[in-house]
Amino acid sequence: MERPRCDVVVVGGGVIGLASAWRAAREGLAVVLVDPEPGRGASWAAAGMLAPVTEVHYGEEALLALNLASARSWPGFAAEVEEESGLPVSYRRTGTLLVAADEGDRAWAAELHRFQAGLGLEVEWLTGREARALEPALAPGVRAGLWAPGDHQVHNRELVGALLAAGRAREVVHLPLRVSSVETSGGAVSGVGLGDGTTIDCGAVVLAAGCRSGELAGVPAGVLPPVRPVKGQILRLRGPADRPLLSRTVRGVVQGQSVYLVPRADGSLVIGATVEEAGFDLTVTAGAVYGLLRDAQRVVPGVSELVLEESLAGLRPGSPDNGPLVGPSGLPGLVLATGHYRNGILLTPLTAEAVAATLAGREVPGELAGFGPDRFPVLAC
Amino acid sequence: MERPRCDVVVVGGGVIGLASAWRAAREGLAVVLVDPEPGRGASWAAAGMLAPVTEVHYGEEALLALNLASARSWPGFAAEVEEESGLPVSYRRTGTLLVAADEGDRAWAAELHRFQAGLGLEVEWLTGREARALEPALAPGVRAGLWAPGDHQVHNRELVGALLAAGRAREVVHLPLRVSSVETSGGAVSGVGLGDGTTIDCGAVVLAAGCRSGELAGVPAGVLPPVRPVKGQILRLRGPADRPLLSRTVRGVVQGQSVYLVPRADGSLVIGATVEEAGFDLTVTAGAVYGLLRDAQRVVPGVSELVLEESLAGLRPGSPDNGPLVGPSGLPGLVLATGHYRNGILLTPLTAEAVAATLAGREVPGELAGFGPDRFPVLAC
């Protein structure tokens, strides 16, 4: 019997894998995407913030440039996904307001503002009163705010559904299985082995398995990406859709801890997130739920009245320098698209474009040039 | 066609209705119990504390005597339920430790101790150090404790399952419907109308519908019990079964607020409960979850490490004096068994005995004599 064959197998159906498969199919390639539960990992537990300015970190200026470039590509990307899928992704241009809970947080925010201004980012300093004028639900004690009018959001769960549909419209085949191994022939990718014992022949494999991308059999150790799970716990609450508590994303800094509150158009509110190195652990802990509610209520007291509908944990794919690993790898035919850490949703458009370009034999976009999979030294085992 | 007929219809399948139906069937009566979801209301959201001593309230001495009498009947009742059902109810004689979080709470506990001692209750004053010797997971800051060795617990969800099975073993028929009305003939109960439009003829109806007992069509307004929903929110957490955080029920008093932590043999821990007058609202709010976790962690810090598995709300059937309404009503053939407020699980044995006695034409047990349905003045509408 002839073995099934396609051009590209995408390993992993988070937003990175889904978007990469869709973009590859638009290049005319025959694509199979393999994931037992597409979109139900970190993509599902995300909040959908597209916030390079308020999330800028010291020492990550190269990543900032990449994030800004991907943020600029979001309006066009969202429009294309919606058009090809016929489904909404709720890309909302509502900006992000960072607020400081106490005097120490105010000092931290002022330092961040100097850093942002030095980078030429569009961000405005607000007094507590000015911040409350923008968002009346803010606590009276809020000391100051940073208004980033260009830090937007997308509904990450809608995005999953729309990317699945957009892929199907381009004849991407979704297999609800695990990829158990990559097969090689003459030193290059020749296929994959699946969890049900079958195989698929292919000329290329896109490894987009998030925090599990570092453990695929058949890939040489030096080629496997150095990713690790970074657990994040989030809450999803619900208030009245006709009287939303917030009209834009609020990021609170509370005694040095960060908490975000992302309002959806339907009245729900996503609150996140913890950052924990706890291995492949997806449990929701009492301490995390408590800490998120404490800090969220500190900056937006009305949160206490909302209905707590869901508590969930996800595993971000962390990398050594917090930047993604995107592009061709040391194994011919294996393309990496992983390690996006906290920026997976934000970096989906540029990553998918880079994967499609690599598969089509073109160069990756310049913004991703510094984020090739070969930038980390191989550790001897 | 002949209408279906039985001796007794029990309206409501919480622990009160289930136990009453079982006991009535043991009297030789043909019993039908009607509830769309037996055991899934307040009985499911309960913690199973059998704690008349630590829960004694000022001004409720008559209720205390009733609670103590029912607590004494629990060992025999649990053994009978387990024998007739073949299922465990995990009646655990582990006692209850009340602990005071700060100096104000210590003063409150000392006052409670004087009140308890004056009532001749078995309760011992402990220093913080002595309390921690009993339960090493208690916070270092715990100021004092009250040790009530006779306040035990039962697994309320196991109890629901065992009572269902015990009833079936006595040929109680469980109908997964609603009772829509009580039918009368010659001024006495003659049957019930069901939600599917059918009817059952019967000589007696037991109204055990918890907080919804006050709204049954066909019952004269002056006979309907004055019960109201009192919302309680609880959490169910899980820790390692081989290293339980607590070995007995801990009731914390934290800045005047009460929180209880009830450990199960399987490593789970029930934390409760809020007390809210919010109508027929079963939502879980962020503020309630936050408050329960805050107070629980204050007395047992290790709670933060546990997995939060479930957040749930239940509606206790509140009565004007916090005591139950049990026995014959002003409508011949209608027996009430409702209004148990926070003592439903505790009062199940005595209530079921009283219902069975009433149905069999005997007097209710003496301890319940003061809790007849006729003790409240009828309000003119």
PDB file of C-alpha atoms in Angstrom, chain B residues 19-275:
ATOM      1  CA  ALA B  19     -33.640  10.347  54.236  1.00  0.00           C
ATOM      2  CA  SER B  20     -37.334  11.025  54.890  1.00  0.00           C
ATOM      3  CA  ALA B  21     -38.351   8.911  51.901  1.00  0.00           C
ATOM      4  CA  TRP B  22     -36.110   6.061  53.009  1.00  0.00           C
ATOM      5  CA  ARG B  23     -37.379   6.159  56.588  1.00  0.00           C
ATOM      6  CA  ALA B  24     -41.010   6.360  55.435  1.00  0.00           C
ATOM      7  CA  ALA B  25     -40.474   3.340  53.203  1.00  0.00           C
ATOM      8  CA  ARG B  26     -39.137   1.464  56.226  1.00  0.00           C
ATOM      9  CA  GLU B  27     -42.483   2.140  57.886  1.00  0.00           C
ATOM     10  CA  GLY B  28     -44.030   0.070  55.107  1.00  0.00           C
ATOM     11  CA  LEU B  29     -45.281   3.038  53.093  1.00  0.00           C
ATOM     12  CA  ALA B  30     -45.173   3.219  49.289  1.00  0.00           C
ATOM     13  CA  VAL B  31     -43.045   6.309  48.596  1.00  0.00           C
ATOM     14  CA  VAL B  32     -42.336   8.333  45.471  1.00  0.00           C
ATOM     15  CA  LEU B  33     -39.588  10.987  45.630  1.00  0.00           C
ATOM     16  CA  VAL B  34     -39.689  13.720  43.001  1.00  0.00           C
ATOM     17  CA  ASP B  35     -36.648  15.854  42.160  1.00  0.00           C
ATOM     18  CA  PRO B  36     -35.124  16.707  38.774  1.00  0.00           C
ATOM     19  CA  GLU B  37     -31.608  16.425  40.218  1.00  0.00           C
ATOM     20  CA  PRO B  38     -31.605  14.626  43.560  1.00  0.00           C
ATOM     21  CA  GLY B  39     -28.833  15.677  45.912  1.00  0.00           C
ATOM     22  CA  ARG B  40     -27.437  18.393  43.665  1.00  0.00           C
ATOM     23  CA  GLY B  41     -28.640  21.434  45.571  1.00  0.00           C
ATOM     24  CA  ALA B  42     -27.535  22.627  49.002  1.00  0.00           C
ATOM     25  CA  SER B  43     -26.713  19.025  49.986  1.00  0.00           C
ATOM     26  CA  TRP B  44     -24.052  18.925  47.276  1.00  0.00           C
ATOM     27  CA  ALA B  45     -22.578  22.326  48.143  1.00  0.00           C
ATOM     28  CA  ALA B  46     -22.396  21.506  51.867  1.00  0.00           C
ATOM     29  CA  ALA B  47     -19.243  20.604  53.750  1.00  0.00           C
ATOM     30  CA  GLY B  48     -20.745  17.870  55.917  1.00  0.00           C
ATOM     31  CA  MET B  49     -19.818  19.369  59.273  1.00  0.00           C
ATOM     32  CA  LEU B  50     -21.681  17.875  62.241  1.00  0.00           C
ATOM     33  CA  ALA B  51     -20.562  20.588  64.595  1.00  0.00           C
ATOM     34  CA  PRO B  52     -23.186  21.793  67.078  1.00  0.00           C
ATOM     35  CA  VAL B  53     -20.583  22.910  69.621  1.00  0.00           C
ATOM     36  CA  THR B  54     -18.312  25.092  67.467  1.00  0.00           C
ATOM     37  CA  GLU B  55     -21.323  26.443  65.577  1.00  0.00           C
ATOM     38  CA  VAL B  56     -23.407  27.388  68.608  1.00  0.00           C
ATOM     39  CA  HIS B  57     -24.964  30.839  68.292  1.00  0.00           C
ATOM     40  CA  TYR B  58     -26.106  33.220  71.010  1.00  0.00           C
ATOM     41  CA  GLY B  59     -29.854  33.077  71.486  1.00  0.00           C
ATOM     42  CA  GLU B  60     -30.196  29.715  69.760  1.00  0.00           C
ATOM     43  CA  GLU B  61     -30.105  27.445  72.820  1.00  0.00           C
ATOM     44  CA  ALA B  62     -33.231  25.515  71.738  1.00  0.00           C
ATOM     45  CA  LEU B  63     -31.668  24.865  68.366  1.00  0.00           C
ATOM     46  CA  LEU B  64     -28.478  23.767  70.138  1.00  0.00           C
ATOM     47  CA  ALA B  65     -30.371  21.085  72.040  1.00  0.00           C
ATOM     48  CA  LEU B  66     -31.877  19.851  68.778  1.00  0.00           C
ATOM     49  CA  ASN B  67     -28.482  19.886  67.052  1.00  0.00           C
ATOM     50  CA  LEU B  68     -26.836  17.980  69.905  1.00  0.00           C
ATOM     51  CA  ALA B  69     -29.584  15.373  69.855  1.00  0.00           C
ATOM     52  CA  SER B  70     -29.183  14.885  66.118  1.00  0.00           C
ATOM     53  CA  ALA B  71     -25.384  14.718  66.472  1.00  0.00           C
ATOM     54  CA  ARG B  72     -25.868  11.894  69.000  1.00  0.00           C
ATOM     55  CA  SER B  73     -28.026  10.002  66.538  1.00  0.00           C
ATOM     56  CA  TRP B  74     -25.451  10.289  63.739  1.00  0.00           C
ATOM     57  CA  PRO B  75     -23.305   7.210  64.535  1.00  0.00           C
ATOM     58  CA  GLY B  76     -26.334   4.897  64.436  1.00  0.00           C
ATOM     59  CA  PHE B  77     -27.817   6.681  61.427  1.00  0.00           C
ATOM     60  CA  ALA B  78     -24.568   6.479  59.453  1.00  0.00           C
ATOM     61  CA  ALA B  79     -24.243   2.775  60.236  1.00  0.00           C
ATOM     62  CA  GLU B  80     -27.794   2.086  59.078  1.00  0.00           C
ATOM     63  CA  VAL B  81     -27.424   4.062  55.848  1.00  0.00           C
ATOM     64  CA  GLU B  82     -24.198   2.257  55.061  1.00  0.00           C
ATOM     65  CA  GLU B  83     -25.716  -1.129  55.860  1.00  0.00           C
ATOM     66  CA  GLU B  84     -28.864  -0.645  53.800  1.00  0.00           C
ATOM     67  CA  SER B  85     -27.098   1.008  50.866  1.00  0.00           C
ATOM     68  CA  GLY B  86     -23.839  -0.898  50.862  1.00  0.00           C
ATOM     69  CA  LEU B  87     -22.105   2.445  50.333  1.00  0.00           C
ATOM     70  CA  PRO B  88     -19.807   4.506  52.589  1.00  0.00           C
ATOM     71  CA  VAL B  89     -20.734   7.902  54.016  1.00  0.00           C
ATOM     72  CA  SER B  90     -17.349   8.474  55.704  1.00  0.00           C
ATOM     73  CA  TYR B  91     -18.639   9.562  59.095  1.00  0.00           C
ATOM     74  CA  ARG B  92     -15.359  10.641  60.708  1.00  0.00           C
ATOM     75  CA  ARG B  93     -14.939  11.195  64.443  1.00  0.00           C
ATOM     76  CA  THR B  94     -12.066  13.638  64.087  1.00  0.00           C
ATOM     77  CA  GLY B  95     -13.333  16.606  66.100  1.00  0.00           C
ATOM     78  CA  THR B  96     -13.171  20.299  65.219  1.00  0.00           C
ATOM     79  CA  LEU B  97     -10.539  22.867  66.080  1.00  0.00           C
ATOM     80  CA  LEU B  98     -11.597  26.511  66.101  1.00  0.00           C
ATOM     81  CA  VAL B  99      -8.679  28.917  65.824  1.00  0.00           C
ATOM     82  CA  ALA B 100      -8.364  32.670  66.290  1.00  0.00           C
ATOM     83  CA  ALA B 101      -6.244  34.603  63.789  1.00  0.00           C
ATOM     84  CA  ASP B 102      -5.566  37.807  65.709  1.00  0.00           C
ATOM     85  CA  GLU B 103      -6.039  39.367  69.160  1.00  0.00           C
ATOM     86  CA  GLY B 104      -9.577  40.500  68.415  1.00  0.00           C
ATOM     87  CA  ASP B 105     -10.474  37.029  67.229  1.00  0.00           C
ATOM     88  CA  ARG B 106      -8.882  35.616  70.365  1.00  0.00           C
ATOM     89  CA  ALA B 107     -11.134  37.788  72.506  1.00  0.00           C
ATOM     90  CA  TRP B 108     -14.159  36.660  70.494  1.00  0.00           C
ATOM     91  CA  ALA B 109     -13.142  33.009  70.948  1.00  0.00           C
ATOM     92  CA  ALA B 110     -12.681  33.503  74.691  1.00  0.00           C
ATOM     93  CA  GLU B 111     -16.204  34.910  74.911  1.00  0.00           C
ATOM     94  CA  LEU B 112     -17.533  31.980  72.875  1.00  0.00           C
ATOM     95  CA  HIS B 113     -15.701  29.603  75.189  1.00  0.00           C
ATOM     96  CA  ARG B 114     -17.384  31.129  78.260  1.00  0.00           C
ATOM     97  CA  PHE B 115     -20.756  30.767  76.542  1.00  0.00           C
ATOM     98  CA  GLN B 116     -20.031  27.141  75.589  1.00  0.00           C
ATOM     99  CA  ALA B 117     -18.755  26.281  79.074  1.00  0.00           C
ATOM    100  CA  GLY B 118     -21.862  27.811  80.620  1.00  0.00           C
ATOM    101  CA  LEU B 119     -23.960  25.524  78.443  1.00  0.00           C
ATOM    102  CA  GLY B 120     -21.957  22.520  79.657  1.00  0.00           C
ATOM    103  CA  LEU B 121     -20.507  21.813  76.226  1.00  0.00           C
ATOM    104  CA  GLU B 122     -17.360  19.754  75.801  1.00  0.00           C
ATOM    105  CA  VAL B 123     -14.772  22.212  74.566  1.00  0.00           C
ATOM    106  CA  GLU B 124     -11.196  22.908  75.624  1.00  0.00           C
ATOM    107  CA  TRP B 125      -9.240  26.175  75.427  1.00  0.00           C
ATOM    108  CA  LEU B 126      -5.873  25.861  73.711  1.00  0.00           C
ATOM    109  CA  THR B 127      -2.978  28.259  73.350  1.00  0.00           C
ATOM    110  CA  GLY B 128      -1.725  28.913  69.830  1.00  0.00           C
ATOM    111  CA  ARG B 129       1.156  26.555  70.511  1.00  0.00           C
ATOM    112  CA  GLU B 130      -1.190  23.802  71.681  1.00  0.00           C
ATOM    113  CA  ALA B 131      -3.386  24.295  68.615  1.00  0.00           C
ATOM    114  CA  ARG B 132      -0.348  23.971  66.337  1.00  0.00           C
ATOM    115  CA  ALA B 133       0.646  20.816  68.180  1.00  0.00           C
ATOM    116  CA  LEU B 134      -2.694  19.334  67.097  1.00  0.00           C
ATOM    117  CA  GLU B 135      -2.473  20.716  63.544  1.00  0.00           C
ATOM    118  CA  PRO B 136       1.085  21.575  62.488  1.00  0.00           C
ATOM    119  CA  ALA B 137      -0.138  23.267  59.287  1.00  0.00           C
ATOM    120  CA  LEU B 138      -1.662  26.127  61.293  1.00  0.00           C
ATOM    121  CA  ALA B 139      -0.081  29.527  60.769  1.00  0.00           C
ATOM    122  CA  PRO B 140       2.558  30.586  63.306  1.00  0.00           C
ATOM    123  CA  GLY B 141       0.437  33.631  64.089  1.00  0.00           C
ATOM    124  CA  VAL B 142      -2.636  31.690  65.250  1.00  0.00           C
ATOM    125  CA  ARG B 143      -3.419  33.115  68.697  1.00  0.00           C
ATOM    126  CA  ALA B 144      -5.584  30.505  70.383  1.00  0.00           C
ATOM    127  CA  GLY B 145      -7.802  27.524  69.777  1.00  0.00           C
ATOM    128  CA  LEU B 146     -11.009  25.887  70.936  1.00  0.00           C
ATOM    129  CA  TRP B 147     -10.930  22.122  70.709  1.00  0.00           C
ATOM    130  CA  ALA B 148     -14.334  20.465  70.321  1.00  0.00           C
ATOM    131  CA  PRO B 149     -13.608  16.733  70.269  1.00  0.00           C
ATOM    132  CA  GLY B 150     -17.257  15.834  69.586  1.00  0.00           C
ATOM    133  CA  ASP B 151     -17.833  17.971  66.461  1.00  0.00           C
ATOM    134  CA  HIS B 152     -17.422  15.501  63.613  1.00  0.00           C
ATOM    135  CA  GLN B 153     -18.020  15.319  59.858  1.00  0.00           C
ATOM    136  CA  VAL B 154     -19.655  13.206  57.186  1.00  0.00           C
ATOM    137  CA  HIS B 155     -18.950  13.182  53.440  1.00  0.00           C
ATOM    138  CA  ASN B 156     -22.102  14.909  52.255  1.00  0.00           C
ATOM    139  CA  ARG B 157     -21.748  13.825  48.627  1.00  0.00           C
ATOM    140  CA  GLU B 158     -21.245  10.209  49.609  1.00  0.00           C
ATOM    141  CA  LEU B 159     -24.280  10.606  51.862  1.00  0.00           C
ATOM    142  CA  VAL B 160     -26.416  11.658  48.891  1.00  0.00           C
ATOM    143  CA  GLY B 161     -25.392   8.560  46.954  1.00  0.00           C
ATOM    144  CA  ALA B 162     -25.914   6.249  49.920  1.00  0.00           C
ATOM    145  CA  LEU B 163     -29.365   7.667  50.704  1.00  0.00           C
ATOM    146  CA  LEU B 164     -30.418   7.242  47.084  1.00  0.00           C
ATOM    147  CA  ALA B 165     -29.304   3.606  47.189  1.00  0.00           C
ATOM    148  CA  ALA B 166     -30.855   2.970  50.610  1.00  0.00           C
ATOM    149  CA  GLY B 167     -34.160   4.343  49.339  1.00  0.00           C
ATOM    150  CA  ARG B 168     -34.036   2.182  46.235  1.00  0.00           C
ATOM    151  CA  ALA B 169     -33.365  -0.840  48.416  1.00  0.00           C
ATOM    152  CA  ARG B 170     -36.659  -0.018  50.203  1.00  0.00           C
ATOM    153  CA  GLU B 171     -38.452   0.448  46.885  1.00  0.00           C
ATOM    154  CA  VAL B 172     -38.636   4.225  46.964  1.00  0.00           C
ATOM    155  CA  VAL B 173     -39.378   5.383  43.404  1.00  0.00           C
ATOM    156  CA  HIS B 174     -37.248   8.338  42.272  1.00  0.00           C
ATOM    157  CA  LEU B 175     -38.866  10.512  39.608  1.00  0.00           C
ATOM    158  CA  PRO B 176     -36.537  13.020  37.892  1.00  0.00           C
ATOM    159  CA  LEU B 177     -39.243  15.666  37.552  1.00  0.00           C
ATOM    160  CA  ARG B 178     -40.533  18.760  39.314  1.00  0.00           C
ATOM    161  CA  VAL B 179     -43.652  18.820  41.457  1.00  0.00           C
ATOM    162  CA  SER B 180     -45.724  21.671  40.076  1.00  0.00           C
ATOM    163  CA  SER B 181     -48.651  21.589  42.513  1.00  0.00           C
ATOM    164  CA  VAL B 182     -50.251  19.879  45.465  1.00  0.00           C
ATOM    165  CA  GLU B 183     -53.809  18.671  44.865  1.00  0.00           C
ATOM    166  CA  THR B 184     -56.376  18.635  47.618  1.00  0.00           C
ATOM    167  CA  SER B 185     -59.757  17.026  48.128  1.00  0.00           C
ATOM    168  CA  GLY B 186     -62.080  17.798  51.002  1.00  0.00           C
ATOM    169  CA  GLY B 187     -59.474  20.092  52.549  1.00  0.00           C
ATOM    170  CA  ALA B 188     -56.760  17.452  52.643  1.00  0.00           C
ATOM    171  CA  VAL B 189     -53.861  16.443  50.400  1.00  0.00           C
ATOM    172  CA  SER B 190     -54.959  14.068  47.645  1.00  0.00           C
ATOM    173  CA  GLY B 191     -52.076  14.113  45.190  1.00  0.00           C
ATOM    174  CA  VAL B 192     -49.490  16.112  43.288  1.00  0.00           C
ATOM    175  CA  GLY B 193     -49.239  17.502  39.776  1.00  0.00           C
ATOM    176  CA  LEU B 194     -45.906  16.943  38.040  1.00  0.00           C
ATOM    177  CA  GLY B 195     -43.915  19.061  35.632  1.00  0.00           C
ATOM    178  CA  ASP B 196     -44.701  16.723  32.741  1.00  0.00           C
ATOM    179  CA  GLY B 197     -48.434  17.274  33.205  1.00  0.00           C
ATOM    180  CA  THR B 198     -49.150  13.950  34.892  1.00  0.00           C
ATOM    181  CA  THR B 199     -50.411  13.468  38.430  1.00  0.00           C
ATOM    182  CA  ILE B 200     -49.921  11.061  41.303  1.00  0.00           C
ATOM    183  CA  ASP B 201     -52.629  10.332  43.848  1.00  0.00           C
ATOM    184  CA  CYS B 202     -51.378  10.065  47.399  1.00  0.00           C
ATOM    185  CA  GLY B 203     -52.511  10.420  50.983  1.00  0.00           C
ATOM    186  CA  ALA B 204     -49.559  12.505  52.131  1.00  0.00           C
ATOM    187  CA  VAL B 205     -46.970  14.909  50.743  1.00  0.00           C
ATOM    188  CA  VAL B 206     -43.645  15.679  52.405  1.00  0.00           C
ATOM    189  CA  LEU B 207     -42.459  19.145  51.422  1.00  0.00           C
ATOM    190  CA  ALA B 208     -38.658  18.972  51.574  1.00  0.00           C
ATOM    191  CA  ALA B 209     -37.738  21.329  48.738  1.00  0.00           C
ATOM    192  CA  GLY B 210     -35.192  23.364  50.677  1.00  0.00           C
ATOM    193  CA  CYS B 211     -35.172  27.057  49.893  1.00  0.00           C
ATOM    194  CA  ARG B 212     -37.873  26.512  47.241  1.00  0.00           C
ATOM    195  CA  SER B 213     -40.351  25.081  49.743  1.00  0.00           C
ATOM    196  CA  GLY B 214     -42.155  28.406  50.030  1.00  0.00           C
ATOM    197  CA  GLU B 215     -43.521  28.477  46.507  1.00  0.00           C
ATOM    198  CA  LEU B 216     -45.548  25.315  45.820  1.00  0.00           C
ATOM    199  CA  ALA B 217     -48.872  25.846  44.016  1.00  0.00           C
ATOM    200  CA  GLY B 218     -51.950  24.394  45.687  1.00  0.00           C
ATOM    201  CA  VAL B 219     -50.701  24.923  49.233  1.00  0.00           C
ATOM    202  CA  PRO B 220     -52.581  27.700  51.075  1.00  0.00           C
ATOM    203  CA  ALA B 221     -50.424  30.782  51.586  1.00  0.00           C
ATOM    204  CA  GLY B 222     -50.643  30.492  55.372  1.00  0.00           C
ATOM    205  CA  VAL B 223     -49.335  26.938  55.212  1.00  0.00           C
ATOM    206  CA  LEU B 224     -46.375  27.559  52.906  1.00  0.00           C
ATOM    207  CA  PRO B 225     -43.235  27.755  55.043  1.00  0.00           C
ATOM    208  CA  PRO B 226     -41.466  31.136  55.376  1.00  0.00           C
ATOM    209  CA  VAL B 227     -38.142  29.987  53.905  1.00  0.00           C
ATOM    210  CA  ARG B 228     -35.727  32.008  51.810  1.00  0.00           C
ATOM    211  CA  PRO B 229     -32.466  31.246  49.969  1.00  0.00           C
ATOM    212  CA  VAL B 230     -29.237  32.075  51.818  1.00  0.00           C
ATOM    213  CA  LYS B 231     -26.414  31.691  49.371  1.00  0.00           C
ATOM    214  CA  GLY B 232     -23.217  29.959  50.389  1.00  0.00           C
ATOM    215  CA  GLN B 233     -20.140  29.710  48.200  1.00  0.00           C
ATOM    216  CA  ILE B 234     -17.579  26.977  48.764  1.00  0.00           C
ATOM    217  CA  LEU B 235     -14.336  25.753  47.247  1.00  0.00           C
ATOM    218  CA  ARG B 236     -13.066  22.225  46.845  1.00  0.00           C
ATOM    219  CA  LEU B 237      -9.313  21.803  46.711  1.00  0.00           C
ATOM    220  CA  ARG B 238      -7.050  18.818  46.376  1.00  0.00           C
ATOM    221  CA  GLY B 239      -3.727  17.967  47.886  1.00  0.00           C
ATOM    222  CA  PRO B 240      -1.722  14.771  48.058  1.00  0.00           C
ATOM    223  CA  ALA B 241      -3.811  12.001  49.684  1.00  0.00           C
ATOM    224  CA  ASP B 242      -0.736  10.593  51.453  1.00  0.00           C
ATOM    225  CA  ARG B 243       0.212  13.916  53.055  1.00  0.00           C
ATOM    226  CA  PRO B 244      -3.034  15.616  54.101  1.00  0.00           C
ATOM    227  CA  LEU B 245      -2.642  19.235  55.125  1.00  0.00           C
ATOM    228  CA  LEU B 246      -5.090  18.824  58.028  1.00  0.00           C
ATOM    229  CA  SER B 247      -6.307  15.834  60.000  1.00  0.00           C
ATOM    230  CA  ARG B 248      -9.482  17.393  61.412  1.00  0.00           C
ATOM    231  CA  THR B 249     -11.936  20.176  60.645  1.00  0.00           C
ATOM    232  CA  VAL B 250     -10.472  23.616  61.292  1.00  0.00           C
ATOM    233  CA  ARG B 251     -12.731  26.613  61.740  1.00  0.00           C
ATOM    234  CA  GLY B 252     -10.869  29.882  61.502  1.00  0.00           C
ATOM    235  CA  VAL B 253     -12.049  33.186  62.886  1.00  0.00           C
ATOM    236  CA  VAL B 254     -10.232  35.855  60.886  1.00  0.00           C
ATOM    237  CA  GLN B 255     -10.934  39.473  61.773  1.00  0.00           C
ATOM    238  CA  GLY B 256     -14.402  38.429  62.837  1.00  0.00           C
ATOM    239  CA  GLN B 257     -15.094  36.420  59.690  1.00  0.00           C
ATOM    240  CA  SER B 258     -15.606  32.672  59.903  1.00  0.00           C
ATOM    241  CA  VAL B 259     -14.022  30.228  57.471  1.00  0.00           C
ATOM    242  CA  TYR B 260     -13.993  26.461  57.711  1.00  0.00           C
ATOM    243  CA  LEU B 261     -11.621  23.893  56.251  1.00  0.00           C
ATOM    244  CA  VAL B 262     -12.924  20.314  56.176  1.00  0.00           C
ATOM    245  CA  PRO B 263     -10.380  17.659  55.162  1.00  0.00           C
ATOM    246  CA  ARG B 264     -11.549  14.458  53.484  1.00  0.00           C
ATOM    247  CA  ALA B 265      -9.833  11.090  53.688  1.00  0.00           C
ATOM    248  CA  ASP B 266      -8.962  11.269  49.971  1.00  0.00           C
ATOM    249  CA  GLY B 267      -6.798  14.393  50.343  1.00  0.00           C
ATOM    250  CA  SER B 268      -9.452  16.875  49.239  1.00  0.00           C
ATOM    251  CA  LEU B 269     -10.331  19.885  51.341  1.00  0.00           C
ATOM    252  CA  VAL B 270     -13.627  21.773  51.404  1.00  0.00           C
ATOM    253  CA  ILE B 271     -13.381  25.476  52.252  1.00  0.00           C
ATOM    254  CA  GLY B 272     -16.477  27.506  53.001  1.00  0.00           C
ATOM    255  CA  ALA B 273     -18.636  29.377  53.205  1.00  0.00           C
ATOM    256  CA  THR B 274     -20.045  32.741  52.438  1.00  0.00           C
ATOM    257  CA  VAL B 275     -23.413  33.842  53.822  1.00  0.00           C
TER     258      VAL B 275
END
